[in-house]
mmCIF file of C-alpha atoms (C1' of nucleotides) in Angstrom:
data_model
loop_
_atom_site.group_PDB
_atom_site.id
_atom_site.type_symbol
_atom_site.label_atom_id
_atom_site.label_comp_id
_atom_site.label_asym_id
_atom_site.label_seq_id
_atom_site.Cartn_x
_atom_site.Cartn_y
_atom_site.Cartn_z
ATOM 1 C CA MET A 1 104.499 41.363 -58.243
ATOM 2 C CA GLY A 2 105.557 39.834 -55.012
ATOM 3 C CA ARG A 3 107.699 36.811 -54.591
ATOM 4 C CA GLN A 4 105.934 33.461 -54.319
ATOM 5 C CA PRO A 5 106.059 32.079 -50.844
ATOM 6 C CA CYS A 6 108.442 29.106 -50.450
ATOM 7 C CA CYS A 7 105.498 26.795 -50.097
ATOM 8 C CA ASP A 8 101.796 26.777 -50.068
ATOM 9 C CA LYS A 9 101.218 27.440 -46.446
ATOM 10 C CA ILE A 10 97.512 26.505 -46.546
ATOM 11 C CA GLY A 11 96.973 23.171 -44.961
ATOM 12 C CA LEU A 12 100.596 22.613 -44.164
ATOM 13 C CA LYS A 13 101.539 21.121 -40.878
ATOM 14 C CA LYS A 14 103.938 22.913 -38.470
ATOM 15 C CA GLY A 15 105.496 22.042 -35.216
ATOM 16 C CA PRO A 16 107.126 18.942 -33.985
ATOM 17 C CA TRP A 17 107.566 16.081 -36.387
ATOM 18 C CA THR A 18 105.862 12.824 -35.596
ATOM 19 C CA THR A 19 107.569 9.404 -35.948
ATOM 20 C CA GLU A 20 105.288 8.685 -38.848
ATOM 21 C CA GLU A 21 106.348 11.755 -40.672
ATOM 22 C CA ASP A 22 110.032 10.974 -39.979
ATOM 23 C CA LYS A 23 109.603 7.455 -41.351
ATOM 24 C CA LYS A 24 108.004 8.866 -44.505
ATOM 25 C CA LEU A 25 110.695 11.367 -45.043
ATOM 26 C CA ILE A 26 113.554 8.848 -44.393
ATOM 27 C CA ASN A 27 111.927 6.363 -46.612
ATOM 28 C CA PHE A 28 111.579 8.756 -49.393
ATOM 29 C CA ILE A 29 115.078 10.056 -49.242
ATOM 30 C CA LEU A 30 116.576 6.699 -48.922
ATOM 31 C CA ASN A 31 114.607 5.604 -51.970
ATOM 32 C CA ASN A 32 114.981 8.595 -54.147
ATOM 33 C CA GLY A 33 117.866 10.580 -52.692
ATOM 34 C CA GLN A 34 117.730 14.267 -52.160
ATOM 35 C CA CYS A 35 116.188 15.913 -55.184
ATOM 36 C CA CYS A 36 114.531 19.278 -55.064
ATOM 37 C CA TRP A 37 113.199 19.785 -51.551
ATOM 38 C CA ARG A 38 110.118 21.632 -52.837
ATOM 39 C CA ALA A 39 108.856 18.416 -54.330
ATOM 40 C CA VAL A 40 109.811 16.196 -51.442
ATOM 41 C CA PRO A 41 106.732 16.679 -49.258
ATOM 42 C CA LYS A 42 104.313 16.087 -52.124
ATOM 43 C CA LEU A 43 106.169 12.951 -53.269
ATOM 44 C CA ALA A 44 106.734 11.626 -49.772
ATOM 45 C CA GLY A 45 103.193 12.211 -48.795
ATOM 46 C CA LEU A 46 103.919 14.778 -46.213
ATOM 47 C CA LEU A 47 101.850 17.850 -45.281
ATOM 48 C CA ARG A 48 105.120 19.925 -44.702
ATOM 49 C CA CYS A 49 106.847 22.559 -46.660
ATOM 50 C CA GLY A 50 109.978 21.498 -48.346
ATOM 51 C CA LYS A 51 112.078 23.752 -46.211
ATOM 52 C CA SER A 52 110.790 22.030 -43.141
ATOM 53 C CA CYS A 53 111.586 18.691 -44.644
ATOM 54 C CA ARG A 54 115.161 19.742 -45.616
ATOM 55 C CA LEU A 55 115.675 21.048 -42.054
ATOM 56 C CA ARG A 56 114.362 17.954 -40.442
ATOM 57 C CA TRP A 57 116.607 15.813 -42.607
ATOM 58 C CA THR A 58 119.737 17.715 -42.219
ATOM 59 C CA ASN A 59 119.382 18.498 -38.612
ATOM 60 C CA TYR A 60 117.862 15.382 -37.199
ATOM 61 C CA LEU A 61 117.254 12.399 -39.478
ATOM 62 C CA ARG A 62 120.455 12.277 -41.420
ATOM 63 C CA PRO A 63 121.997 8.950 -40.520
ATOM 64 C CA ASP A 64 125.516 10.232 -40.142
ATOM 65 C CA LEU A 65 124.636 12.656 -37.415
ATOM 66 C CA LYS A 66 126.346 12.421 -34.050
ATOM 67 C CA ARG A 67 124.009 12.874 -31.163
ATOM 68 C CA GLY A 68 124.614 14.175 -27.785
ATOM 69 C CA LEU A 69 126.704 16.884 -26.386
ATOM 70 C CA LEU A 70 129.744 18.224 -28.112
ATOM 71 C CA SER A 71 133.011 16.808 -26.769
ATOM 72 C CA GLU A 72 135.613 19.039 -25.276
ATOM 73 C CA SER A 73 137.756 18.830 -28.352
ATOM 74 C CA GLU A 74 134.776 19.655 -30.496
ATOM 75 C CA GLU A 75 134.030 22.601 -28.379
ATOM 76 C CA LYS A 76 137.537 23.760 -28.788
ATOM 77 C CA VAL A 77 137.235 23.484 -32.444
ATOM 78 C CA VAL A 78 133.992 25.470 -32.372
ATOM 79 C CA ILE A 79 135.692 28.199 -30.285
ATOM 80 C CA ASP A 80 138.694 28.289 -32.464
ATOM 81 C CA LEU A 81 136.686 28.533 -35.711
ATOM 82 C CA HIS A 82 134.269 30.969 -34.206
ATOM 83 C CA SER A 83 137.152 33.285 -33.414
ATOM 84 C CA GLN A 84 137.990 33.166 -37.051
ATOM 85 C CA LEU A 85 134.667 32.938 -38.798
ATOM 86 C CA GLY A 86 132.181 34.532 -36.332
ATOM 87 C CA ASN A 87 128.699 33.199 -36.443
ATOM 88 C CA ARG A 88 129.201 31.310 -39.690
ATOM 89 C CA TRP A 89 127.678 28.253 -38.165
ATOM 90 C CA SER A 90 127.449 26.290 -41.386
ATOM 91 C CA LYS A 91 131.176 26.829 -42.036
ATOM 92 C CA ILE A 92 132.023 25.862 -38.531
ATOM 93 C CA ALA A 93 129.820 22.694 -38.794
ATOM 94 C CA ALA A 94 131.578 21.811 -41.996
ATOM 95 C CA ASN A 95 134.664 21.122 -39.901
ATOM 96 C CA LEU A 96 132.880 18.986 -37.416
ATOM 97 C CA PRO A 97 131.689 15.782 -39.042
ATOM 98 C CA GLY A 98 128.329 14.664 -37.900
ATOM 99 C CA ARG A 99 127.405 18.031 -36.398
ATOM 100 C CA THR A 100 124.945 20.439 -37.785
ATOM 101 C CA ASP A 101 125.002 24.209 -37.912
ATOM 102 C CA ASN A 102 121.902 24.320 -35.855
ATOM 103 C CA GLU A 103 123.340 22.018 -33.272
ATOM 104 C CA ILE A 104 126.489 24.034 -32.998
ATOM 105 C CA LYS A 105 124.653 27.221 -32.925
ATOM 106 C CA ASN A 106 122.440 25.969 -30.103
ATOM 107 C CA HIS A 107 125.389 24.555 -28.213
ATOM 108 C CA TRP A 108 127.176 27.842 -28.573
ATOM 109 C CA ASN A 109 124.347 29.848 -27.290
ATOM 110 C CA THR A 110 123.539 27.580 -24.318
ATOM 111 C CA HIS A 111 126.936 26.197 -23.191
ATOM 112 C CA ILE A 112 129.997 27.798 -24.780
ATOM 113 C CA LYS A 113 128.909 31.410 -24.392
ATOM 114 C CA LYS A 114 128.326 30.873 -20.644
ATOM 115 C CA LYS A 115 131.654 29.038 -20.202
ATOM 116 C CA LEU A 116 133.584 31.738 -21.971
ATOM 117 C CA ARG A 117 131.910 34.467 -19.952
ATOM 118 C CA LYS A 118 132.639 32.474 -16.763
ATOM 119 C CA MET A 119 136.311 32.501 -17.816
ATOM 120 C CA GLY A 120 136.146 36.204 -18.365
ATOM 121 C CA ILE A 121 136.112 35.917 -22.186
ATOM 122 C CA ASP A 122 133.883 37.890 -24.442
ATOM 123 C CA PRO A 123 132.242 35.276 -26.635
ATOM 124 C CA LEU A 124 131.761 37.828 -29.267
ATOM 125 C CA THR A 125 135.289 39.112 -29.541
ATOM 126 C CA HIS A 126 137.207 36.220 -27.958
ATOM 127 C CA LYS A 127 139.023 38.827 -25.934
ATOM 128 C CA PRO A 128 139.044 39.222 -22.202
ATOM 129 C CA LEU A 129 135.963 40.871 -20.801
ATOM 130 C CA PRO A 130 136.725 44.196 -19.144
ATOM 131 C CA SER A 131 136.633 43.967 -15.321
ATOM 132 C CA GLU A 132 134.293 46.180 -13.375
ATOM 133 C CA GLU A 133 137.331 48.300 -12.547
ATOM 134 C CA GLN A 134 138.180 48.680 -16.203
ATOM 135 C CA LEU A 135 134.531 49.426 -17.029
ATOM 136 C CA SER A 136 134.329 52.273 -14.598
ATOM 137 C CA HIS A 137 137.638 53.524 -15.849
ATOM 138 C CA GLN A 138 136.385 53.452 -19.386
ATOM 139 C CA SER A 139 133.163 55.205 -18.449
ATOM 140 C CA GLN A 140 135.251 57.961 -16.958
ATOM 141 C CA HIS A 141 137.249 58.354 -20.115
ATOM 142 C CA HIS A 142 134.233 57.860 -22.446
ATOM 143 C CA GLN A 143 136.112 55.219 -24.242
ATOM 144 C CA ALA A 144 134.144 52.621 -26.044
ATOM 145 C CA PRO A 145 135.438 49.056 -25.499
ATOM 146 C CA SER A 146 136.943 48.524 -28.910
ATOM 147 C CA ALA A 147 137.627 44.869 -28.998
ATOM 148 C CA TYR A 148 139.507 44.900 -32.306
ATOM 149 C CA SER A 149 140.914 48.293 -32.172
ATOM 150 C CA ASP A 150 144.435 47.057 -31.792
ATOM 151 C CA LEU A 151 144.799 43.528 -33.140
ATOM 152 C CA SER A 152 148.570 43.753 -33.070
ATOM 153 C CA THR A 153 148.620 44.191 -29.320
ATOM 154 C CA ALA A 154 145.537 42.145 -28.583
ATOM 155 C CA VAL A 155 145.939 40.215 -25.430
ATOM 156 C CA ILE A 156 146.122 36.491 -25.907
ATOM 157 C CA LEU A 157 145.102 34.572 -22.877
ATOM 158 C CA HIS A 158 147.040 31.803 -21.527
ATOM 159 C CA CYS A 159 144.848 29.333 -19.719
ATOM 160 C CA PRO A 160 146.204 25.923 -19.214
ATOM 161 C CA LEU A 161 143.699 23.101 -19.806
ATOM 162 C CA ASP A 162 143.683 21.904 -16.256
ATOM 163 C CA GLY A 163 139.990 20.980 -15.783
ATOM 164 C CA PRO A 164 136.836 20.076 -17.555
ATOM 165 C CA GLU A 165 135.790 23.748 -17.590
ATOM 166 C CA ALA A 166 139.008 25.071 -19.007
ATOM 167 C CA PHE A 167 139.592 26.009 -22.541
ATOM 168 C CA CYS A 168 142.932 26.863 -24.089
ATOM 169 C CA THR A 169 141.918 30.132 -25.468
ATOM 170 C CA ASP A 170 145.582 30.828 -26.050
ATOM 171 C CA GLU A 171 145.010 28.610 -29.068
ATOM 172 C CA VAL A 172 142.559 31.031 -30.448
ATOM 173 C CA PRO A 173 144.553 32.914 -32.965
ATOM 174 C CA LEU A 174 144.056 36.438 -33.704
ATOM 175 C CA MET A 175 144.569 36.762 -37.403
ATOM 176 C CA GLU A 176 144.029 39.028 -40.315
ATOM 177 C CA PRO A 177 141.160 38.125 -42.578
ATOM 178 C CA HIS A 178 143.518 37.157 -45.449
ATOM 179 C CA GLU A 179 145.255 34.696 -43.073
ATOM 180 C CA ILE A 180 142.143 32.704 -42.498
ATOM 181 C CA ILE A 181 142.459 29.262 -43.764
ATOM 182 C CA VAL A 182 139.851 26.685 -42.758
ATOM 183 C CA PRO A 183 141.842 23.642 -41.864
ATOM 184 C CA CYS A 184 141.338 20.608 -43.944
ATOM 185 C CA THR A 185 141.438 17.100 -42.529
ATOM 186 C CA PRO A 186 144.199 14.715 -43.214
ATOM 187 C CA SER A 187 141.799 12.682 -45.289
ATOM 188 C CA ALA A 188 142.248 15.409 -47.826
ATOM 189 C CA THR A 189 138.524 16.005 -48.302
ATOM 190 C CA PRO A 190 137.613 18.942 -50.452
ATOM 191 C CA CYS A 191 136.802 21.236 -47.679
ATOM 192 C CA SER A 192 137.313 24.405 -49.604
ATOM 193 C CA SER A 193 135.968 26.904 -47.231
ATOM 194 C CA SER A 194 134.731 29.306 -49.767
ATOM 195 C CA SER A 195 135.982 28.028 -53.135
ATOM 196 C CA ARG A 196 133.374 27.207 -55.587
ATOM 197 C CA SER A 197 133.808 24.880 -58.456
ATOM 198 C CA SER A 198 132.841 26.532 -61.598
ATOM 199 C CA SER A 199 131.571 23.242 -63.092
ATOM 200 C CA SER A 200 129.743 22.095 -60.034
ATOM 201 C CA LYS A 201 126.560 23.341 -58.622
ATOM 202 C CA THR A 202 128.063 22.885 -55.174
ATOM 203 C CA LYS A 203 127.600 26.169 -53.516
ATOM 204 C CA ARG A 204 128.763 25.695 -49.974
ATOM 205 C CA THR A 205 131.364 24.037 -47.962
ATOM 206 C CA THR A 206 130.735 20.458 -47.179
ATOM 207 C CA TRP A 207 132.443 17.887 -45.079
ATOM 208 C CA SER A 208 132.872 14.835 -47.101
ATOM 209 C CA SER A 209 131.463 12.378 -44.590
ATOM 210 C CA SER A 210 128.885 14.538 -42.934
ATOM 211 C CA SER A 211 127.153 16.226 -45.814
ATOM 212 C CA SER A 212 128.620 15.339 -49.121
ATOM 213 C CA TYR A 213 125.647 13.277 -50.007
ATOM 214 C CA SER A 214 123.421 16.077 -49.066
ATOM 215 C CA ASN A 215 124.479 17.621 -52.375
ATOM 216 C CA SER A 216 122.563 16.044 -55.183
ATOM 217 C CA SER A 217 125.392 16.751 -57.540
ATOM 218 C CA VAL A 218 127.760 14.482 -55.630
ATOM 219 C CA LYS A 219 128.336 11.235 -57.307
ATOM 220 C CA ALA A 220 127.586 7.941 -55.607
ATOM 221 C CA GLU A 221 131.210 6.943 -55.926
ATOM 222 C CA GLU A 222 132.212 9.849 -53.765
ATOM 223 C CA ILE A 223 129.872 9.094 -51.028
ATOM 224 C CA GLN A 224 131.345 7.828 -47.823
ATOM 225 C CA ILE A 225 129.060 7.166 -44.974
ATOM 226 C CA PRO A 226 130.681 6.739 -41.587
ATOM 227 C CA SER A 227 129.431 4.590 -38.778
ATOM 228 C CA MET A 228 126.029 5.943 -38.028
ATOM 229 C CA GLU A 229 123.616 6.323 -35.246
ATOM 230 C CA TRP A 230 119.941 6.775 -35.864
ATOM 231 C CA PRO A 231 117.987 9.236 -33.868
ATOM 232 C CA GLU A 232 115.895 7.957 -31.021
ATOM 233 C CA SER A 233 112.675 8.177 -32.981
ATOM 234 C CA VAL A 234 114.062 5.622 -35.413
ATOM 235 C CA TYR A 235 115.099 3.289 -32.669
ATOM 236 C CA LEU A 236 111.558 3.335 -31.497
ATOM 237 C CA TRP A 237 110.210 1.920 -34.782
ATOM 238 C CA GLY A 238 111.439 -1.513 -34.226
ATOM 239 C CA THR A 239 112.927 -3.842 -36.721
ATOM 240 C CA ASP A 240 109.751 -4.352 -38.690
ATOM 241 C CA ASP A 241 109.991 -0.924 -40.017
ATOM 242 C CA PHE A 242 113.443 -1.544 -41.266
ATOM 243 C CA MET A 243 112.398 -4.791 -42.938
ATOM 244 C CA GLY A 244 109.781 -2.969 -44.770
ATOM 245 C CA TRP A 245 112.254 -0.747 -46.464
ATOM 246 C CA ASP A 246 112.872 -1.498 -50.051
ATOM 247 C CA PHE A 247 115.517 0.502 -51.738
ATOM 248 C CA ILE A 248 117.600 -2.039 -53.403
ATOM 249 C CA SER A 249 118.515 -0.861 -56.780
ATOM 250 C CA HIS A 250 121.367 -1.240 -59.262
ATOM 251 C CA ASP A 251 122.172 0.945 -62.140
ATOM 252 C CA GLY A 252 122.202 -1.895 -64.550
ATOM 253 C CA GLU A 253 126.027 -2.121 -64.677
ATOM 254 C CA GLY A 254 126.391 -3.810 -61.407
ATOM 255 C CA LYS A 255 127.568 -0.551 -59.872
ATOM 256 C CA LEU A 256 125.996 0.556 -56.726
ATOM 257 C CA SER A 257 124.007 3.679 -56.748
ATOM 258 C CA SER A 258 123.813 6.043 -53.843
ATOM 259 C CA THR A 259 120.746 4.203 -52.740
ATOM 260 C CA ASP A 260 122.871 1.001 -52.650
ATOM 261 C CA LEU A 261 125.346 2.681 -50.530
ATOM 262 C CA PHE A 262 122.680 3.558 -48.161
ATOM 263 C CA ASN A 263 121.487 0.017 -48.454
ATOM 264 C CA GLN A 264 124.923 -1.359 -47.640
ATOM 265 C CA ASN A 265 125.111 0.799 -44.703
ATOM 266 C CA GLN A 266 121.655 -0.133 -43.657
ATOM 267 C CA GLU A 267 123.014 -3.536 -42.860
ATOM 268 C CA GLN A 268 125.696 -1.865 -40.802
ATOM 269 C CA TRP A 269 123.220 0.332 -39.107
ATOM 270 C CA LYS A 270 121.089 -2.728 -38.325
ATOM 271 C CA CYS A 271 124.116 -4.456 -36.840
ATOM 272 C CA GLU A 272 124.846 -1.417 -34.718
ATOM 273 C CA LEU A 273 121.310 -1.002 -33.679
ATOM 274 C CA PHE A 274 120.156 -4.524 -32.865
ATOM 275 C "C1'" DA E 1 102.188 18.203 -4.912
ATOM 276 C "C1'" DA E 2 101.934 22.288 -7.391
ATOM 277 C "C1'" DA E 3 103.714 26.366 -9.289
ATOM 278 C "C1'" DC E 4 107.332 28.708 -11.072
ATOM 279 C "C1'" DC E 5 111.649 29.259 -13.391
ATOM 280 C "C1'" DA E 6 115.604 28.039 -16.166
ATOM 281 C "C1'" DT E 7 117.615 25.345 -19.659
ATOM 282 C "C1'" DA E 8 118.163 22.929 -23.995
ATOM 283 C "C1'" DC E 9 117.132 22.247 -28.421
ATOM 284 C "C1'" DA E 10 113.820 21.503 -32.351
ATOM 285 C "C1'" DA E 11 111.609 24.081 -35.687
ATOM 286 C "C1'" DC E 12 110.229 28.351 -37.920
ATOM 287 C "C1'" DC E 13 110.994 32.729 -40.336
ATOM 288 C "C1'" DG E 14 113.052 35.983 -43.156
ATOM 289 C "C1'" DC E 15 116.826 37.103 -45.680
ATOM 290 C "C1'" DT E 16 120.758 36.212 -48.783
ATOM 291 C "C1'" DT E 17 122.978 33.754 -52.315
ATOM 292 C "C1'" DC E 18 123.285 31.403 -56.446
ATOM 293 C "C1'" DC E 19 121.754 29.816 -60.886
ATOM 294 C "C1'" DA E 20 119.164 29.317 -64.952
ATOM 295 C "C1'" DA E 21 116.058 31.377 -68.219
ATOM 296 C "C1'" DG V 1 121.903 42.595 -67.383
ATOM 297 C "C1'" DT V 2 117.547 41.299 -65.192
ATOM 298 C "C1'" DT V 3 114.454 38.373 -62.902
ATOM 299 C "C1'" DG V 4 112.412 34.531 -60.443
ATOM 300 C "C1'" DG V 5 112.838 30.181 -58.162
ATOM 301 C "C1'" DA V 6 115.230 27.142 -55.065
ATOM 302 C "C1'" DA V 7 118.319 26.224 -51.526
ATOM 303 C "C1'" DG V 8 120.877 27.541 -47.659
ATOM 304 C "C1'" DC V 9 122.056 30.445 -43.590
ATOM 305 C "C1'" DG V 10 121.640 32.720 -39.199
ATOM 306 C "C1'" DG V 11 118.541 34.662 -35.913
ATOM 307 C "C1'" DT V 12 114.554 33.908 -33.204
ATOM 308 C "C1'" DT V 13 110.800 31.582 -31.124
ATOM 309 C "C1'" DG V 14 108.305 27.696 -29.083
ATOM 310 C "C1'" DT V 15 108.042 23.857 -26.341
ATOM 311 C "C1'" DA V 16 109.468 19.992 -23.500
ATOM 312 C "C1'" DT V 17 111.954 18.848 -19.582
ATOM 313 C "C1'" DG V 18 114.252 19.219 -15.209
ATOM 314 C "C1'" DG V 19 115.200 21.751 -11.096
ATOM 315 C "C1'" DT V 20 113.971 24.758 -7.311
ATOM 316 C "C1'" DT V 21 110.910 26.914 -4.128
#
DNA sequence: AAACCATACAACCGCTTCCAA
DNA sequence: GTTGGAAGCGGTTGTATGGTT
């Protein structure tokens, strides 16, 4: 008995999302929050699989996403964390508020990899790439380039940050696995890199401002939404679309629900947008 | 102006992990 | 302890866009 597909693929739309679909999804999530993604497309009136909806939301529509290229400091963080965590993009993204794993992964593959290679650093090992001379020498001695064969004597580059292309890879620590501690922010957000609460369904690391509310178990009181930018597609809708949104709700005790927090921020978003 | 190529990034796919039954 | 469902992750692909010839 095979496993059920994640979604009924028949009749489901694939490919780029339209503005209309984006609107539907945003509307639905702002009204209902994030419940089970499988049900979202049906309830939101979308001909997409839940997975696709989740991806679209987390990677593109989430209002707290930063857009645009990663800053130099963000790149540095990515490089630093990559040296410790490898291709654990979601973990890396958890340390960069407003950035998604997909975004970081793409940026790594298209920009950072090249930069590091240009600087003579192996993006995989974060160690200096062997020069041609060294390569020929190695081939003579049939020695495989063992990047981590001798961590204790690993070369740590010193490259002063003297230009836009330069990274301080000397800040990339070479550490033992047990030494790896994902840095927390001063705001003392629960960024437990791998710790799991036994009472919570929270499975994975989240950055409080970037993805805490992506977890349905997170209480509204905990939600903090930073200053946000809507994606371009949302800009294009015009104000009428915003006016049509109706997600004002109270929980009966005068407390604001997560929807209300969105609503509060909606005003802020509007101010920023228009 | 057209064809071709390179780049960037959105989206998909398949696998893994986790949890509840 | 086992199984199935749901969500998440990372690798890969597809496509739009810009640059070059």
